Amino acid sequence: MELGSSSLSFNTYLFSGFTPRPNESSTLFLLPLSFKPSSLSLARSQNPFRFKAIATQKTVKNMSRDLEYSTLTALSPLDGQYWGKVKDLAPYMSEYALIYYRILVEVQWLIKLSQIPGVEDVPSFSNDARSFLQGIIDGFTVDDALEIKKTERMTNHDVKAKCQSHPEIAKEALDNTILPVIDDLIEAIGQMAKDNAHISMLSRTHGQPASPTTLEKEMAIFAVRLSREKRDISQVEIMGKFAGAVGNYNAHLVAYHAIHWPQIDEEFVTSLGLSFNAYIITRLHGKIVSCNLPTEQYILIDYDRDIWGYISWGYFKQITMPHKVNPIDIENSEGNLGVANGTMSHLSTKFPISRFQRDLTDSTTMRNMGVGLGHSLLAYKSTLQRITKLQVNGAHLSENLDNCWEVLAEPIQTIMFCKMVSLWNLDGVLRIFDRWSGIIYWVSENLQQDVGCLEDHFAKHYVNKIRYGVLEPYEKLKELTRGRSVNKESIREFIEGLELPNQAKTELLKLTPHSYIGVAVDLALTTKKAVKLVNEKGHIFFFFTSRCSGLHAPFLLLIED
């Protein structure tokens, strides 16, 4: 039943239903607002499960008129409720865009033919003629596209040049809409990391309290991860061909056998900004939206879920609503990323497949690239919108840390039984630094080749210098922390009772859940540099001074793909 020119007044009716018996289908009931429950009971008792509808108006008739298209009647929410947020994709992914790029390819191909001396049917164009043809592209309007659609309704066939236009559409849609928004998102996350780099936070592994970090270092991780995937997306080749139905230039050679068509094809395809591939049949340019982009989006889903969790724990305040934070934008983002990846998952399995030499099931599939990209764009903007509204709740983060002094069991245990040395490679020379004695050991070249051999060497020859030998450190800390409340006083009492040098105890007593954050601050502050290096070189390579307690030696960090 369609809505439209009904003689029934729908605003005077309620919807109701009954619980069916086993093997009975559920029934939808239309009831007037003035209907009395006693009358309904009587009618139902006479025919309880075949009762279809009760109405005091005339029978519903003339319901076949189609609804006019509008944002209210659009089937897809992208074209309805969310149109304002995704309309930037319309110049690339709409039906109008498909026709426009088809015309662009056809006109450019005509101009290319006019420049080939051997093609007698297409004379060389004058400057005015080329300007006229370029004007067709530059002045193409929606009305022009509607005229083409009228012609296609009569021929019941659209010109296949549109298949050749899809690679260029995908490239421009990504370059002009998707990638810039991803850049904005990475920039916002990176700035968030820098602005709050010094705010300590209790981290969690397996959902349980773990070694402290900083909230914004955790944000920095996502900025770098997203940057790496964005770089890979931007570097994917989008390929094209213009070699006829099966890629052999059959008709080309029959018409003009003296022309080297593969060379002409390559020149034309590359002039459109695409990579040429003479051996392509299926639409492999779809890889960029069906394979590479989902990885980026799974990372963003991970980010959305973490932010949602941090909001639920009270780690953020909302600038416009200090008493609560409603994470609806984050939920909107996660939901739309799921829809986007679901669409792209199908594209990734469809695009590599073509029955024999040609199969146009991918033609209808390619029209849905805009669906996947539209939900992606909506998700990016939703996350970006939420980031700008969040404010770190430093007091709550601090309170969490004050209640979790047990996280210092890790550094205490490390000091109790580990080798108290630092190893680092600087200027090609491996050095060993004993943190408490201050002695630096220079390592011979033969030992530099094998770190395991190096450790064995020091264990045998310098055991008294590099190990405190506190017995059963794990058991001692287990007795202190397992099933007991641990606070500042109990931790300090435990440290004071350890058989450690006074300098070691002093360093441990300086530690708090707020300060035991390793190099998290450095990582957060260098986020933008890391993102830049990822985009330029594909790896991160930077140098800073460690803030770790007792270690003042230079620390070198290298992360490679």
CSV table of C-alpha atoms in Angstrom, one decimal, residues 133-462:
chain,number,residue,atom,x,y,z
A,133,LEU,CA,34.3,21.2,-27.6
A,134,GLN,CA,35.9,22.2,-24.4
A,135,GLY,CA,33.0,24.5,-23.8
A,136,ILE,CA,30.7,21.5,-23.9
A,137,ILE,CA,32.6,20.0,-21.0
A,138,ASP,CA,32.9,23.3,-19.0
A,139,GLY,CA,29.3,24.3,-19.5
A,140,PHE,CA,27.7,21.0,-19.0
A,141,THR,CA,24.6,21.3,-16.8
A,142,VAL,CA,22.0,19.1,-15.1
A,143,ASP,CA,19.5,20.0,-18.0
A,144,ASP,CA,22.0,18.6,-20.5
A,145,ALA,CA,22.2,15.4,-18.5
A,146,LEU,CA,18.4,15.1,-18.4
A,147,GLU,CA,18.3,15.4,-22.2
A,148,ILE,CA,20.8,12.6,-22.5
A,149,LYS,CA,18.7,10.5,-20.2
A,150,LYS,CA,15.7,11.1,-22.5
A,151,THR,CA,17.6,9.8,-25.4
A,152,GLU,CA,18.8,6.7,-23.4
A,153,ARG,CA,15.2,5.9,-22.6
A,154,MET,CA,14.4,5.7,-26.3
A,155,THR,CA,17.5,3.6,-27.2
A,156,ASN,CA,17.3,1.6,-23.9
A,157,HIS,CA,21.0,1.6,-23.9
A,158,ASP,CA,23.6,3.9,-22.4
A,159,VAL,CA,26.9,4.6,-24.2
A,160,LYS,CA,29.6,2.4,-23.0
A,161,ALA,CA,32.1,5.2,-22.7
A,162,LYS,CA,30.8,5.6,-19.2
A,163,CYS,CA,32.6,2.4,-18.2
A,164,GLN,CA,35.8,4.1,-19.2
A,165,SER,CA,35.0,7.2,-17.1
A,166,HIS,CA,34.7,5.3,-13.8
A,167,PRO,CA,38.5,5.3,-13.1
A,168,GLU,CA,38.7,9.1,-13.4
A,169,ILE,CA,35.5,9.5,-11.3
A,170,ALA,CA,37.0,7.3,-8.5
A,171,LYS,CA,40.3,9.3,-8.6
A,172,GLU,CA,38.7,12.7,-8.5
A,173,ALA,CA,36.2,11.7,-5.8
A,174,LEU,CA,39.0,10.5,-3.5
A,175,ASP,CA,41.4,13.4,-4.3
A,176,ASN,CA,38.8,16.2,-3.9
A,177,THR,CA,36.5,14.9,-1.1
A,178,ILE,CA,37.6,11.8,0.8
A,179,LEU,CA,41.3,12.4,1.3
A,180,PRO,CA,41.0,16.0,2.3
A,181,VAL,CA,38.5,15.1,5.1
A,182,ILE,CA,40.8,12.3,6.2
A,183,ASP,CA,43.6,14.9,6.4
A,184,ASP,CA,41.4,17.2,8.5
A,185,LEU,CA,40.6,14.3,10.8
A,186,ILE,CA,44.3,13.4,11.2
A,187,GLU,CA,45.1,17.0,11.9
A,188,ALA,CA,42.4,17.3,14.5
A,189,ILE,CA,43.5,14.2,16.3
A,190,GLY,CA,47.2,15.3,16.1
A,191,GLN,CA,46.4,18.7,17.5
A,192,MET,CA,44.3,17.1,20.3
A,193,ALA,CA,47.4,15.0,21.2
A,194,LYS,CA,49.7,18.0,21.3
A,195,ASP,CA,47.3,20.2,23.3
A,196,ASN,CA,46.9,17.6,26.1
A,197,ALA,CA,50.2,15.8,25.9
A,198,HIS,CA,51.0,16.1,29.6
A,199,ILE,CA,47.7,14.7,31.0
A,200,SER,CA,48.4,11.2,32.5
A,201,MET,CA,45.8,8.5,32.1
A,202,LEU,CA,45.4,5.0,33.4
A,203,SER,CA,45.7,2.6,30.5
A,204,ARG,CA,44.0,-0.8,30.2
A,205,THR,CA,45.0,-4.1,28.9
A,206,HIS,CA,42.3,-6.8,28.7
A,207,GLY,CA,40.0,-4.2,30.2
A,208,GLN,CA,42.1,-4.1,33.5
A,209,PRO,CA,44.2,-1.2,34.9
A,210,ALA,CA,47.7,-1.3,33.4
A,211,SER,CA,50.9,0.9,33.1
A,212,PRO,CA,49.9,4.6,32.9
A,213,THR,CA,50.1,6.5,29.7
A,214,THR,CA,48.8,9.8,28.5
A,215,LEU,CA,45.4,10.2,26.9
A,216,GLU,CA,46.8,12.1,24.0
A,217,LYS,CA,49.6,9.7,23.3
A,218,GLU,CA,46.8,7.2,22.7
A,219,MET,CA,45.2,9.7,20.3
A,220,ALA,CA,48.6,10.2,18.6
A,221,ILE,CA,48.7,6.4,17.8
A,222,PHE,CA,45.5,6.8,15.8
A,223,ALA,CA,46.8,9.9,14.0
A,224,VAL,CA,49.9,8.0,12.8
A,225,ARG,CA,47.9,4.8,11.9
A,226,LEU,CA,45.4,6.7,9.9
A,227,SER,CA,48.2,8.6,8.2
A,228,ARG,CA,49.9,5.4,7.1
A,229,GLU,CA,46.7,4.1,5.5
A,230,LYS,CA,45.9,7.4,3.9
A,231,ARG,CA,49.3,7.5,2.3
A,232,ASP,CA,48.8,4.0,0.9
A,233,ILE,CA,45.4,5.0,-0.5
A,234,SER,CA,46.8,8.0,-2.2
A,235,GLN,CA,49.6,6.0,-3.8
A,236,VAL,CA,47.4,3.3,-5.3
A,237,GLU,CA,47.5,3.3,-9.1
A,238,ILE,CA,44.1,3.8,-10.8
A,239,MET,CA,44.3,2.0,-14.1
A,240,GLY,CA,42.4,2.4,-17.3
A,241,LYS,CA,42.3,1.2,-20.9
A,242,PHE,CA,40.5,2.3,-24.1
A,243,ALA,CA,41.0,-0.8,-26.2
A,244,GLY,CA,37.5,-2.0,-27.1
A,245,ALA,CA,35.2,-4.6,-25.6
A,246,VAL,CA,37.8,-7.4,-25.2
A,247,GLY,CA,40.9,-5.2,-25.2
A,248,ASN,CA,42.4,-6.2,-28.6
A,249,TYR,CA,41.7,-3.1,-30.6
A,250,ASN,CA,39.7,-5.2,-33.1
A,251,ALA,CA,37.5,-2.5,-34.5
A,252,HIS,CA,40.3,0.1,-34.3
A,253,LEU,CA,42.6,-2.0,-36.6
A,254,VAL,CA,39.8,-2.8,-39.1
A,255,ALA,CA,39.1,0.9,-39.4
A,256,TYR,CA,42.8,2.1,-39.5
A,257,HIS,CA,45.2,-0.8,-39.6
A,258,ALA,CA,48.3,1.4,-40.1
A,259,ILE,CA,47.9,3.2,-36.7
A,260,HIS,CA,49.7,1.8,-33.6
A,261,TRP,CA,46.6,1.9,-31.4
A,262,PRO,CA,48.2,0.6,-28.2
A,263,GLN,CA,50.4,3.6,-28.1
A,264,ILE,CA,47.5,6.0,-28.9
A,265,ASP,CA,45.6,4.3,-26.1
A,266,GLU,CA,48.4,4.7,-23.6
A,267,GLU,CA,48.8,8.4,-24.5
A,268,PHE,CA,45.1,9.0,-24.1
A,269,VAL,CA,44.7,7.1,-20.8
A,270,THR,CA,47.6,8.8,-19.2
A,271,SER,CA,46.4,12.2,-20.3
A,272,LEU,CA,43.4,11.6,-18.1
A,273,GLY,CA,45.6,11.2,-15.1
A,274,LEU,CA,45.3,7.4,-15.0
A,275,SER,CA,47.9,4.6,-15.2
A,276,PHE,CA,47.8,2.6,-18.4
A,277,ASN,CA,47.4,-1.2,-18.4
A,278,ALA,CA,47.0,-3.0,-21.7
A,279,TYR,CA,46.0,-6.3,-19.9
A,280,ILE,CA,43.1,-5.0,-17.8
A,281,ILE,CA,39.6,-6.4,-18.4
A,282,THR,CA,37.7,-6.0,-15.2
A,283,ARG,CA,37.5,-2.7,-13.3
A,284,LEU,CA,40.5,-3.0,-11.1
A,285,HIS,CA,40.4,0.7,-10.2
A,286,GLY,CA,37.7,-0.4,-7.7
A,287,LYS,CA,40.5,-1.7,-5.5
A,288,ILE,CA,41.1,1.8,-4.1
A,289,VAL,CA,37.6,2.0,-2.6
A,290,SER,CA,37.0,-1.7,-2.0
A,291,CYS,CA,40.3,-2.9,-0.5
A,292,ASN,CA,42.4,0.0,0.7
A,293,LEU,CA,39.8,2.4,2.2
A,294,PRO,CA,38.2,-0.2,4.5
A,295,THR,CA,41.5,-0.7,6.4
A,296,GLU,CA,41.5,3.0,7.2
A,297,GLN,CA,37.9,2.8,8.3
A,298,TYR,CA,38.5,-0.2,10.6
A,299,ILE,CA,41.1,1.9,12.3
A,300,LEU,CA,38.6,4.8,12.7
A,301,ILE,CA,36.0,2.3,14.1
A,302,ASP,CA,38.7,1.4,16.7
A,303,TYR,CA,39.1,5.1,17.5
A,304,ASP,CA,35.4,5.7,17.7
A,305,ARG,CA,35.0,2.8,20.2
A,306,ASP,CA,37.9,4.0,22.3
A,307,ILE,CA,36.5,7.5,22.4
A,308,TRP,CA,33.1,6.2,23.3
A,309,GLY,CA,34.6,4.2,26.2
A,310,TYR,CA,36.6,7.2,27.4
A,311,ILE,CA,33.4,9.3,27.3
A,312,SER,CA,31.5,6.7,29.3
A,313,TRP,CA,34.3,6.7,31.9
A,314,GLY,CA,34.1,10.5,32.3
A,315,TYR,CA,37.5,11.3,30.7
A,316,PHE,CA,35.9,14.0,28.6
A,317,LYS,CA,33.7,17.0,29.2
A,318,GLN,CA,31.6,18.6,26.5
A,319,ILE,CA,32.2,22.3,25.9
A,320,THR,CA,28.6,23.2,25.4
A,321,MET,CA,27.2,20.8,28.0
A,322,PRO,CA,29.6,20.4,31.0
A,323,HIS,CA,27.4,18.0,33.0
A,324,LYS,CA,27.3,15.3,30.3
A,325,VAL,CA,28.7,14.2,27.0
A,326,ASN,CA,26.4,12.6,24.5
A,327,PRO,CA,28.5,10.5,22.1
A,328,ILE,CA,25.9,10.4,19.3
A,329,ASP,CA,28.3,11.7,16.7
A,330,ILE,CA,30.7,8.8,17.5
A,331,GLU,CA,27.9,6.3,17.3
A,332,ASN,CA,26.8,7.8,14.0
A,333,SER,CA,30.3,7.5,12.7
A,334,GLU,CA,30.8,3.8,13.8
A,335,GLY,CA,27.4,2.8,12.3
A,336,ASN,CA,28.1,4.5,9.0
A,337,LEU,CA,31.6,3.0,8.8
A,338,GLY,CA,30.1,-0.4,9.2
A,339,VAL,CA,27.6,0.3,6.3
A,340,ALA,CA,30.5,1.7,4.1
A,341,ASN,CA,32.7,-1.3,4.7
A,342,GLY,CA,29.9,-3.7,4.1
A,343,THR,CA,29.3,-2.1,0.7
A,344,MET,CA,33.0,-2.1,-0.1
A,345,SER,CA,33.4,-5.7,1.0
A,346,HIS,CA,31.0,-6.7,-1.9
A,347,LEU,CA,32.9,-4.4,-4.3
A,348,SER,CA,36.2,-6.0,-3.4
A,349,THR,CA,34.8,-9.5,-4.3
A,350,LYS,CA,33.0,-8.3,-7.4
A,351,PHE,CA,35.5,-6.1,-9.2
A,352,PRO,CA,38.2,-8.8,-9.8
A,353,ILE,CA,35.7,-11.1,-11.4
A,354,SER,CA,34.6,-11.0,-15.0
A,355,ARG,CA,32.9,-13.9,-16.9
A,356,PHE,CA,35.2,-14.7,-19.7
A,357,GLN,CA,36.2,-11.6,-21.7
A,358,ARG,CA,33.5,-9.3,-20.6
A,359,ASP,CA,30.7,-9.2,-18.1
A,360,LEU,CA,28.7,-6.1,-17.1
A,361,THR,CA,27.5,-7.2,-13.7
A,362,ASP,CA,30.2,-4.8,-12.4
A,363,SER,CA,28.5,-2.0,-14.3
A,364,THR,CA,25.6,-1.9,-11.9
A,365,THR,CA,27.9,-2.5,-9.0
A,366,MET,CA,30.1,0.4,-9.9
A,367,ARG,CA,27.1,2.8,-9.5
A,368,ASN,CA,27.3,1.9,-5.8
A,369,MET,CA,30.8,3.2,-5.2
A,370,GLY,CA,29.1,6.5,-4.2
A,371,VAL,CA,27.0,4.6,-1.6
A,372,GLY,CA,30.1,3.3,0.1
A,373,LEU,CA,32.0,6.6,-0.2
A,374,GLY,CA,29.0,8.6,1.0
A,375,HIS,CA,28.7,6.6,4.3
A,376,SER,CA,32.5,7.0,4.7
A,377,LEU,CA,32.4,10.7,4.2
A,378,LEU,CA,29.4,11.0,6.6
A,379,ALA,CA,31.4,9.0,9.3
A,380,TYR,CA,34.5,11.1,8.9
A,381,LYS,CA,32.6,14.3,9.4
A,382,SER,CA,30.7,12.9,12.4
A,383,THR,CA,33.9,12.0,14.2
A,384,LEU,CA,35.5,15.3,13.3
A,385,GLN,CA,32.4,17.1,14.6
A,386,ARG,CA,32.7,15.3,18.0
A,387,ILE,CA,36.4,16.0,18.4
A,388,THR,CA,35.9,19.7,18.3
A,389,LYS,CA,33.3,19.5,21.1
A,390,LEU,CA,35.4,17.5,23.6
A,391,GLN,CA,37.4,18.8,26.5
A,392,VAL,CA,39.6,16.6,28.6
A,393,ASN,CA,38.4,16.1,32.2
A,394,GLY,CA,41.8,16.2,33.9
A,395,ALA,CA,40.4,16.0,37.4
A,396,HIS,CA,38.7,12.7,36.7
A,397,LEU,CA,41.7,11.2,35.0
A,398,SER,CA,43.8,12.2,38.0
A,399,GLU,CA,41.3,10.7,40.4
A,400,ASN,CA,41.5,7.4,38.5
A,401,LEU,CA,45.3,7.3,38.8
A,402,ASP,CA,45.2,8.1,42.5
A,403,ASN,CA,43.0,5.0,43.1
A,404,CYS,CA,45.4,2.7,41.2
A,405,TRP,CA,48.8,2.7,42.9
A,406,GLU,CA,49.1,-1.0,42.2
A,407,VAL,CA,50.3,-0.1,38.7
A,408,LEU,CA,53.7,0.7,40.2
A,409,ALA,CA,54.2,-3.0,40.9
A,410,GLU,CA,55.6,-3.3,37.4
A,411,PRO,CA,58.5,-0.8,37.8
A,412,ILE,CA,59.3,-2.1,41.3
A,413,GLN,CA,59.5,-5.7,40.1
A,414,THR,CA,61.6,-4.5,37.2
A,415,ILE,CA,64.1,-2.8,39.5
A,416,MET,CA,64.2,-5.8,41.9
A,417,PHE,CA,65.4,-8.4,39.4
A,418,CYS,CA,66.3,-7.0,36.0
A,419,LYS,CA,69.7,-6.1,34.7
A,420,MET,CA,70.2,-2.6,35.6
A,421,VAL,CA,71.8,-1.5,32.3
A,422,SER,CA,70.7,0.5,29.3
A,423,LEU,CA,71.8,-0.5,25.8
A,424,TRP,CA,71.8,1.9,22.9
A,425,ASN,CA,73.5,2.3,19.6
A,426,LEU,CA,74.8,5.8,18.7
A,427,ASP,CA,77.2,6.6,15.9
A,428,GLY,CA,77.5,2.9,15.1
A,429,VAL,CA,79.0,2.1,18.6
A,430,LEU,CA,77.0,0.0,21.0
A,431,ARG,CA,77.3,1.2,24.6
A,432,ILE,CA,76.2,-0.2,28.0
A,433,PHE,CA,75.2,2.3,30.7
A,434,ASP,CA,74.9,1.1,34.3
A,435,ARG,CA,72.3,3.4,35.7
A,436,TRP,CA,73.3,3.3,39.3
A,437,SER,CA,77.1,3.1,39.1
A,438,GLY,CA,77.3,5.5,36.2
A,439,ILE,CA,79.8,3.3,34.4
A,440,ILE,CA,79.7,3.2,30.6
A,441,TYR,CA,80.9,0.0,29.0
A,442,TRP,CA,82.2,0.0,25.4
A,443,VAL,CA,81.3,-3.2,23.6
A,444,SER,CA,83.7,-4.9,21.2
A,445,GLU,CA,82.7,-5.4,17.6
A,446,ASN,CA,82.3,-9.2,17.8
A,447,LEU,CA,79.8,-8.8,20.7
A,448,GLN,CA,77.8,-6.1,18.8
A,449,GLN,CA,76.7,-8.7,16.3
A,450,ASP,CA,74.5,-10.6,18.7
A,451,VAL,CA,72.5,-9.0,21.4
A,452,GLY,CA,71.8,-12.4,23.0
A,453,CYS,CA,75.5,-13.1,23.1
A,454,LEU,CA,76.0,-9.6,24.6
A,455,GLU,CA,73.5,-10.3,27.4
A,456,ASP,CA,75.1,-13.7,28.2
A,457,HIS,CA,78.5,-12.1,28.3
A,458,PHE,CA,77.5,-9.5,30.9
A,459,ALA,CA,75.5,-12.0,32.9
A,460,LYS,CA,78.7,-14.1,33.3
A,461,HIS,CA,81.3,-11.4,33.8
A,462,TYR,CA,79.6,-8.5,35.4
